[in-house]
mmCIF file of C-alpha atoms and ligand atoms in Angstrom:
data_model
loop_
_atom_site.group_PDB
_atom_site.id
_atom_site.type_symbol
_atom_site.label_atom_id
_atom_site.label_comp_id
_atom_site.label_asym_id
_atom_site.label_seq_id
_atom_site.Cartn_x
_atom_site.Cartn_y
_atom_site.Cartn_z
ATOM 1 C CA MET A 1 0.000 0.000 0.000
ATOM 2 C CA HIS A 2 1.396 3.444 -0.912
ATOM 3 C CA ASP A 3 1.591 6.166 1.762
ATOM 4 C CA HIS A 4 -1.453 8.399 1.776
ATOM 5 C CA LEU A 5 -3.640 10.672 3.872
ATOM 6 C CA ILE A 6 -7.380 11.206 3.796
ATOM 7 C CA ARG A 7 -9.542 14.001 5.169
ATOM 8 C CA ALA A 8 -13.073 13.433 6.417
ATOM 9 C CA THR A 9 -15.858 15.164 8.294
ATOM 10 C CA ALA A 10 -18.644 13.895 10.495
ATOM 11 C CA PRO A 11 -21.262 16.275 11.965
ATOM 12 C CA GLY A 12 -19.248 18.785 14.013
ATOM 13 C CA ILE A 13 -16.066 16.720 13.714
ATOM 14 C CA ARG A 14 -13.002 17.035 11.461
ATOM 15 C CA ALA A 15 -10.757 14.010 10.930
ATOM 16 C CA PHE A 16 -7.532 12.998 9.178
ATOM 17 C CA ALA A 17 -5.917 9.573 8.848
ATOM 18 C CA ALA A 18 -2.625 8.504 7.277
ATOM 19 C CA VAL A 19 -0.709 5.405 6.294
ATOM 20 C CA THR A 20 3.026 6.183 6.480
ATOM 21 C CA THR A 21 4.795 2.795 6.439
ATOM 22 C CA LYS A 22 7.042 3.538 3.436
ATOM 23 C CA LEU A 23 8.189 6.992 4.494
ATOM 24 C CA VAL A 24 8.928 5.806 8.041
ATOM 25 C CA GLU A 25 10.967 2.963 6.558
ATOM 26 C CA GLU A 26 12.830 5.472 4.361
ATOM 27 C CA ALA A 27 13.638 7.571 7.452
ATOM 28 C CA ARG A 28 14.810 4.442 9.311
ATOM 29 C CA ARG A 29 17.092 3.486 6.425
ATOM 30 C CA ARG A 30 18.498 6.984 5.918
ATOM 31 C CA HIS A 31 19.276 7.479 9.613
ATOM 32 C CA ASP A 32 20.154 3.852 10.505
ATOM 33 C CA CYS A 33 17.630 3.922 13.351
ATOM 34 C CA PHE A 34 17.298 1.284 16.032
ATOM 35 C CA PRO A 35 13.662 0.192 16.636
ATOM 36 C CA VAL A 36 12.778 2.600 19.449
ATOM 37 C CA ALA A 37 14.216 5.495 17.404
ATOM 38 C CA THR A 38 12.239 4.415 14.315
ATOM 39 C CA ALA A 39 9.061 4.313 16.428
ATOM 40 C CA ALA A 40 9.654 7.763 17.965
ATOM 41 C CA LEU A 41 10.687 9.403 14.682
ATOM 42 C CA GLY A 42 7.920 7.632 12.732
ATOM 43 C CA ARG A 43 5.262 8.784 15.174
ATOM 44 C CA THR A 44 6.596 12.360 15.116
ATOM 45 C CA MET A 45 6.701 12.469 11.285
ATOM 46 C CA THR A 46 3.196 10.966 11.018
ATOM 47 C CA GLY A 47 1.877 13.453 13.608
ATOM 48 C CA ALA A 48 3.466 16.354 11.704
ATOM 49 C CA LEU A 49 1.818 15.212 8.430
ATOM 50 C CA LEU A 50 -1.605 14.916 10.099
ATOM 51 C CA LEU A 51 -1.323 18.408 11.619
ATOM 52 C CA ALA A 52 -0.001 19.864 8.343
ATOM 53 C CA ALA A 53 -3.071 18.521 6.511
ATOM 54 C CA ASN A 54 -5.041 21.144 8.443
ATOM 55 C CA LEU A 55 -2.884 24.034 7.114
ATOM 56 C CA LYS A 56 -3.345 26.324 4.104
ATOM 57 C CA THR A 57 -1.410 25.556 0.880
ATOM 58 C CA ALA A 58 1.643 27.819 1.372
ATOM 59 C CA GLU A 59 2.034 27.029 5.066
ATOM 60 C CA SER A 60 4.156 24.369 6.765
ATOM 61 C CA LEU A 61 5.031 23.267 10.270
ATOM 62 C CA THR A 62 7.778 21.822 12.404
ATOM 63 C CA VAL A 63 7.205 19.487 15.336
ATOM 64 C CA ARG A 64 10.142 19.422 17.750
ATOM 65 C CA ILE A 65 10.164 16.936 20.627
ATOM 66 C CA SER A 66 12.764 18.095 23.085
ATOM 67 C CA GLY A 67 13.166 15.436 25.780
ATOM 68 C CA ASN A 68 15.974 14.514 28.194
ATOM 69 C CA GLY A 69 15.931 10.804 27.245
ATOM 70 C CA PRO A 70 18.648 8.988 25.259
ATOM 71 C CA LEU A 71 17.122 9.787 21.836
ATOM 72 C CA GLY A 72 17.727 13.528 22.234
ATOM 73 C CA GLU A 73 15.801 15.937 20.061
ATOM 74 C CA ILE A 74 13.357 14.663 17.428
ATOM 75 C CA VAL A 75 12.375 17.027 14.617
ATOM 76 C CA ALA A 76 9.908 16.680 11.748
ATOM 77 C CA ASP A 77 8.973 19.224 9.059
ATOM 78 C CA ALA A 78 5.736 18.670 7.143
ATOM 79 C CA ALA A 79 3.716 20.533 4.527
ATOM 80 C CA PRO A 80 0.098 20.197 3.374
ATOM 81 C CA ASP A 81 1.326 18.870 -0.016
ATOM 82 C CA GLY A 82 2.140 15.593 1.782
ATOM 83 C CA SER A 83 5.916 15.973 2.090
ATOM 84 C CA VAL A 84 7.766 15.319 5.328
ATOM 85 C CA ARG A 85 11.344 15.006 6.540
ATOM 86 C CA GLY A 86 12.745 14.337 9.977
ATOM 87 C CA TYR A 87 15.566 13.201 12.197
ATOM 88 C CA VAL A 88 16.317 11.995 15.685
ATOM 89 C CA ARG A 89 19.522 13.226 17.359
ATOM 90 C CA ASN A 90 20.665 9.747 18.549
ATOM 91 C CA PRO A 91 19.189 7.032 16.316
ATOM 92 C CA VAL A 92 21.269 4.265 17.928
ATOM 93 C CA VAL A 93 19.358 3.719 21.183
ATOM 94 C CA ASP A 94 18.501 0.335 22.627
ATOM 95 C CA LEU A 95 16.208 -0.003 25.656
ATOM 96 C CA PRO A 96 14.490 -3.056 27.164
ATOM 97 C CA LEU A 97 10.848 -3.520 26.130
ATOM 98 C CA HIS A 98 8.189 -2.158 28.497
ATOM 99 C CA ASN A 99 5.163 -4.500 28.825
ATOM 100 C CA GLY A 100 6.282 -6.124 25.570
ATOM 101 C CA LYS A 101 6.323 -2.788 23.722
ATOM 102 C CA LEU A 102 9.054 -0.410 22.575
ATOM 103 C CA ASP A 103 9.612 2.053 25.412
ATOM 104 C CA VAL A 104 9.277 5.277 23.409
ATOM 105 C CA GLY A 105 8.276 7.249 26.527
ATOM 106 C CA ARG A 106 11.519 6.412 28.311
ATOM 107 C CA ALA A 107 13.612 6.911 25.171
ATOM 108 C CA VAL A 108 12.145 10.422 24.750
ATOM 109 C CA GLY A 109 12.153 11.330 28.462
ATOM 110 C CA SER A 110 10.572 14.440 29.914
ATOM 111 C CA GLY A 111 10.741 17.879 28.352
ATOM 112 C CA HIS A 112 8.689 19.888 25.899
ATOM 113 C CA ILE A 113 6.955 19.685 22.559
ATOM 114 C CA HIS A 114 7.306 22.744 20.327
ATOM 115 C CA ILE A 115 5.186 23.245 17.240
ATOM 116 C CA THR A 116 6.109 26.018 14.826
ATOM 117 C CA ARG A 117 3.729 27.125 12.122
ATOM 118 C CA PHE A 118 5.225 28.902 9.097
ATOM 119 C CA VAL A 119 2.704 31.181 7.438
ATOM 120 C CA GLY A 120 4.206 32.672 4.267
ATOM 121 C CA LEU A 121 5.974 35.977 4.837
ATOM 122 C CA LYS A 122 4.607 36.505 8.338
ATOM 123 C CA GLN A 123 6.616 35.740 11.465
ATOM 124 C CA PRO A 124 6.437 32.001 12.279
ATOM 125 C CA PHE A 125 4.445 31.143 15.390
ATOM 126 C CA THR A 126 5.771 28.639 17.965
ATOM 127 C CA GLY A 127 3.705 27.123 20.762
ATOM 128 C CA SER A 128 5.056 24.778 23.451
ATOM 129 C CA THR A 129 3.711 22.518 26.158
ATOM 130 C CA ALA A 130 5.340 20.081 28.580
ATOM 131 C CA LEU A 131 5.519 16.449 27.413
ATOM 132 C CA VAL A 132 2.867 14.283 29.077
ATOM 133 C CA SER A 133 4.387 10.832 28.503
ATOM 134 C CA GLY A 134 6.949 11.127 25.690
ATOM 135 C CA GLU A 135 4.800 8.692 23.693
ATOM 136 C CA ILE A 136 4.274 11.507 21.101
ATOM 137 C CA ALA A 137 0.530 11.059 20.347
ATOM 138 C CA GLU A 138 -0.513 12.007 23.901
ATOM 139 C CA ASP A 139 1.944 14.878 23.822
ATOM 140 C CA ILE A 140 0.496 16.278 20.584
ATOM 141 C CA THR A 141 -3.066 15.841 21.941
ATOM 142 C CA GLN A 142 -2.106 17.765 25.089
ATOM 143 C CA TYR A 143 -0.472 20.486 22.975
ATOM 144 C CA LEU A 144 -3.642 20.898 20.900
ATOM 145 C CA THR A 145 -5.843 21.011 23.999
ATOM 146 C CA VAL A 146 -3.713 23.544 25.869
ATOM 147 C CA SER A 147 -2.195 25.650 23.113
ATOM 148 C CA GLU A 148 -5.001 25.656 20.561
ATOM 149 C CA GLN A 149 -7.866 24.938 22.983
ATOM 150 C CA THR A 150 -9.446 22.456 20.595
ATOM 151 C CA PRO A 151 -10.562 19.096 22.009
ATOM 152 C CA SER A 152 -8.608 16.607 19.901
ATOM 153 C CA SER A 153 -7.625 12.982 19.751
ATOM 154 C CA VAL A 154 -4.387 11.863 18.117
ATOM 155 C CA ALA A 155 -3.284 8.251 17.653
ATOM 156 C CA LEU A 156 0.083 7.330 16.149
ATOM 157 C CA GLY A 157 1.667 3.940 15.722
ATOM 158 C CA VAL A 158 4.716 2.215 14.240
ATOM 159 C CA LEU A 159 5.155 -1.561 14.166
ATOM 160 C CA ILE A 160 8.684 -2.902 13.744
ATOM 161 C CA ALA A 161 9.465 -6.229 12.054
ATOM 162 C CA PRO A 162 11.887 -8.747 13.657
ATOM 163 C CA ASP A 163 14.550 -7.668 11.095
ATOM 164 C CA THR A 164 14.073 -4.056 12.455
ATOM 165 C CA SER A 165 12.461 -2.762 9.248
ATOM 166 C CA THR A 166 9.125 -0.906 9.420
ATOM 167 C CA LEU A 167 6.171 -3.288 9.255
ATOM 168 C CA ALA A 168 3.342 -0.766 9.500
ATOM 169 C CA ALA A 169 2.932 2.889 10.410
ATOM 170 C CA GLY A 170 0.073 5.341 10.494
ATOM 171 C CA GLY A 171 -2.145 7.531 12.575
ATOM 172 C CA PHE A 172 -5.245 9.641 12.854
ATOM 173 C CA PHE A 173 -6.164 13.080 14.165
ATOM 174 C CA ILE A 174 -9.696 14.026 15.164
ATOM 175 C CA GLN A 175 -10.908 17.488 16.178
ATOM 176 C CA ALA A 176 -14.262 18.330 17.695
ATOM 177 C CA LEU A 177 -15.621 21.625 16.347
ATOM 178 C CA PRO A 178 -17.745 23.889 18.559
ATOM 179 C CA ASP A 179 -20.969 22.568 16.949
ATOM 180 C CA ALA A 180 -20.169 18.883 17.598
ATOM 181 C CA GLU A 181 -23.098 16.941 19.019
ATOM 182 C CA GLU A 182 -22.730 15.310 22.425
ATOM 183 C CA ASP A 183 -24.165 11.970 21.203
ATOM 184 C CA ALA A 184 -21.680 11.768 18.319
ATOM 185 C CA LEU A 185 -18.751 12.506 20.674
ATOM 186 C CA ILE A 186 -19.888 9.818 23.123
ATOM 187 C CA LYS A 187 -20.174 7.285 20.265
ATOM 188 C CA LEU A 188 -16.717 8.307 19.018
ATOM 189 C CA GLU A 189 -15.158 7.931 22.476
ATOM 190 C CA THR A 190 -16.669 4.450 22.834
ATOM 191 C CA ASN A 191 -15.251 3.472 19.434
ATOM 192 C CA LEU A 192 -11.815 4.853 20.350
ATOM 193 C CA ARG A 193 -11.722 2.733 23.515
ATOM 194 C CA GLN A 194 -12.666 -0.457 21.651
ATOM 195 C CA ASN A 195 -10.630 -0.088 18.443
ATOM 196 C CA PRO A 196 -7.397 -1.978 17.796
ATOM 197 C CA SER A 197 -4.275 0.217 17.759
ATOM 198 C CA VAL A 198 -3.739 2.249 14.589
ATOM 199 C CA SER A 199 -0.522 0.393 13.685
ATOM 200 C CA HIS A 200 -2.402 -2.928 13.889
ATOM 201 C CA MET A 201 -5.160 -1.487 11.704
ATOM 202 C CA VAL A 202 -2.540 -0.602 9.055
ATOM 203 C CA HIS A 203 -0.841 -3.955 9.440
ATOM 204 C CA SER A 204 -4.145 -5.765 8.895
ATOM 205 C CA GLY A 205 -4.466 -3.965 5.547
ATOM 206 C CA ARG A 206 -6.765 -1.016 6.333
ATOM 207 C CA ASP A 207 -6.073 2.083 4.293
ATOM 208 C CA ALA A 208 -6.596 5.622 5.686
ATOM 209 C CA LYS A 209 -10.283 5.526 4.756
ATOM 210 C CA GLY A 210 -10.649 2.118 6.429
ATOM 211 C CA ILE A 211 -9.061 3.478 9.616
ATOM 212 C CA LEU A 212 -11.592 6.317 9.797
ATOM 213 C CA GLU A 213 -14.482 3.967 8.940
ATOM 214 C CA THR A 214 -13.465 1.903 11.975
ATOM 215 C CA VAL A 215 -13.055 4.959 14.207
ATOM 216 C CA PHE A 216 -16.376 6.482 13.074
ATOM 217 C CA ALA A 217 -18.364 3.206 12.989
ATOM 218 C CA GLY A 218 -22.055 4.036 13.445
ATOM 219 C CA LEU A 219 -21.592 7.720 12.513
ATOM 220 C CA PRO A 220 -22.153 9.403 9.133
ATOM 221 C CA VAL A 221 -18.801 10.355 7.539
ATOM 222 C CA ASN A 222 -17.925 12.320 4.389
ATOM 223 C CA PHE A 223 -14.592 11.503 2.788
ATOM 224 C CA TYR A 224 -12.521 13.880 0.658
ATOM 225 C CA ASP A 225 -9.653 13.321 -1.795
ATOM 226 C CA SER A 226 -6.710 11.162 -0.815
ATOM 227 C CA LEU A 227 -3.267 12.811 -0.726
ATOM 228 C CA ASP A 228 -0.020 10.957 -1.502
ATOM 229 C CA LEU A 229 2.643 11.234 1.203
ATOM 230 C CA ARG A 230 6.420 11.047 0.817
ATOM 231 C CA PHE A 231 9.732 11.591 2.587
ATOM 232 C CA ASN A 232 11.135 14.653 0.863
ATOM 233 C CA CYS A 233 14.080 16.828 1.855
ATOM 234 C CA GLN A 234 14.663 20.229 0.243
ATOM 235 C CA CYS A 235 18.440 20.028 0.556
ATOM 236 C CA SER A 236 20.562 20.166 -2.613
ATOM 237 C CA ARG A 237 24.181 20.631 -3.655
ATOM 238 C CA ALA A 238 23.401 24.241 -4.605
ATOM 239 C CA ARG A 239 21.963 24.977 -1.139
ATOM 240 C CA VAL A 240 24.931 23.372 0.591
ATOM 241 C CA GLN A 241 27.261 25.458 -1.614
ATOM 242 C CA ASN A 242 25.440 28.640 -0.512
ATOM 243 C CA MET A 243 25.814 27.520 3.093
ATOM 244 C CA LEU A 244 29.574 27.069 2.551
ATOM 245 C CA ILE A 245 29.777 30.584 1.065
ATOM 246 C CA SER A 246 28.015 31.941 4.152
ATOM 247 C CA LEU A 247 30.769 30.460 6.352
ATOM 248 C CA GLY A 248 33.165 33.093 4.975
ATOM 249 C CA ALA A 249 36.592 33.135 3.346
ATOM 250 C CA GLU A 250 38.643 32.097 6.402
ATOM 251 C CA GLU A 251 36.628 28.930 6.991
ATOM 252 C CA LEU A 252 36.717 28.059 3.272
ATOM 253 C CA LYS A 253 40.487 28.546 3.129
ATOM 254 C CA ALA A 254 40.894 26.186 6.099
ATOM 255 C CA MET A 255 38.728 23.594 4.341
ATOM 256 C CA THR A 256 40.671 23.965 1.087
ATOM 257 C CA ALA A 257 43.914 23.422 3.045
ATOM 258 C CA GLU A 258 42.431 20.242 4.540
ATOM 259 C CA GLY A 259 41.827 19.016 1.002
ATOM 260 C CA ARG A 260 38.144 18.197 1.287
ATOM 261 C CA ALA A 261 34.897 18.995 3.028
ATOM 262 C CA GLU A 262 31.865 16.906 3.744
ATOM 263 C CA VAL A 263 28.525 18.394 4.687
ATOM 264 C CA CYS A 264 25.792 16.129 5.988
ATOM 265 C CA CYS A 265 22.118 17.133 5.955
ATOM 266 C CA HIS A 266 20.583 16.510 9.418
ATOM 267 C CA PHE A 267 17.159 15.860 7.974
ATOM 268 C CA CYS A 268 17.905 13.205 5.356
ATOM 269 C CA ASN A 269 21.516 12.204 6.117
ATOM 270 C CA GLU A 270 22.550 12.965 2.516
ATOM 271 C CA LYS A 271 26.282 13.640 2.349
ATOM 272 C CA TYR A 272 27.704 16.330 0.059
ATOM 273 C CA GLN A 273 31.429 16.137 -0.675
ATOM 274 C CA PHE A 274 33.625 18.910 -1.998
ATOM 275 C CA ASN A 275 37.255 18.439 -3.123
ATOM 276 C CA THR A 276 40.015 21.072 -3.151
ATOM 277 C CA THR A 277 39.239 22.250 -6.690
ATOM 278 C CA GLU A 278 35.551 22.661 -5.881
ATOM 279 C CA LEU A 279 36.300 24.443 -2.603
ATOM 280 C CA ALA A 280 38.727 26.784 -4.392
ATOM 281 C CA ALA A 281 36.009 27.567 -6.951
ATOM 282 C CA ILE A 282 33.531 28.373 -4.151
ATOM 283 C CA LEU A 283 36.136 30.613 -2.484
ATOM 284 C CA LYS A 284 36.659 32.422 -5.771
ATOM 285 C CA LEU A 285 32.895 32.899 -6.105
ATOM 286 C CA LEU A 286 32.805 34.432 -2.615
ATOM 287 C CA GLN A 287 35.726 36.769 -3.377
ATOM 288 C CA THR A 288 34.180 38.058 -6.609
ATOM 289 C CA LYS A 289 30.808 38.742 -4.933
HETATM 290 ZN ZN1 ZN B 1 18.424 16.774 3.262
#
């Protein structure tokens, strides 16, 4: 199944669901993540995509999980066109299972979640709340309740295969609008308590629409177009070259003397190499500016 996201509405309720198995696997491969890191990064990237689906076309957002656990900072950038990129500071973390599950909460630790919304030319807006459990979904739900004062429910899940690859990943995000009916919310809450976890729903073959059909069983739902999702980093050799220019002549001369430079993109782990000739050319470009 390809990665995708679907939007839906029920009376007084807005909902989004996503299947993200392939892009989480791409992130795992790019960053060489151990299972608990794949789970934490995969949940954060999926959460960022679900929140970004609620933005206007030219907007984007960054979710930053800043905990004191062994994983260090986790960052994901997502846009409403379905693109996402992300990284975890320490992808090589191994912790014992907790009740048979990956201990994402302990790997993240306590700290804060920061969500920054980029709205075109205007100043970006960042909101923060304390982490509730470090399990990511609960932390995003708490952020939405406190910072945006919208009753929400977020579920995120990543299943890891015995060979440590990504078996299934996905999530959903539900928001109650001010005109939501009490009966519908009670029905929804009952469903949410009884449903299998979202990662198991994906693993059993449900697509994003199927996930929301399960969550909204017994309620009328309208579905909208499906959006393709992908891991996509905006870095390029040209951008890295501009970054090198911004370091200044002294730094470039030192690099040229060393014979080579390697710049690694945090977000996608792509490595850009520059040899002496290339560095000298960049230095020349800087000096003629
Ligand atoms: Zn990159």
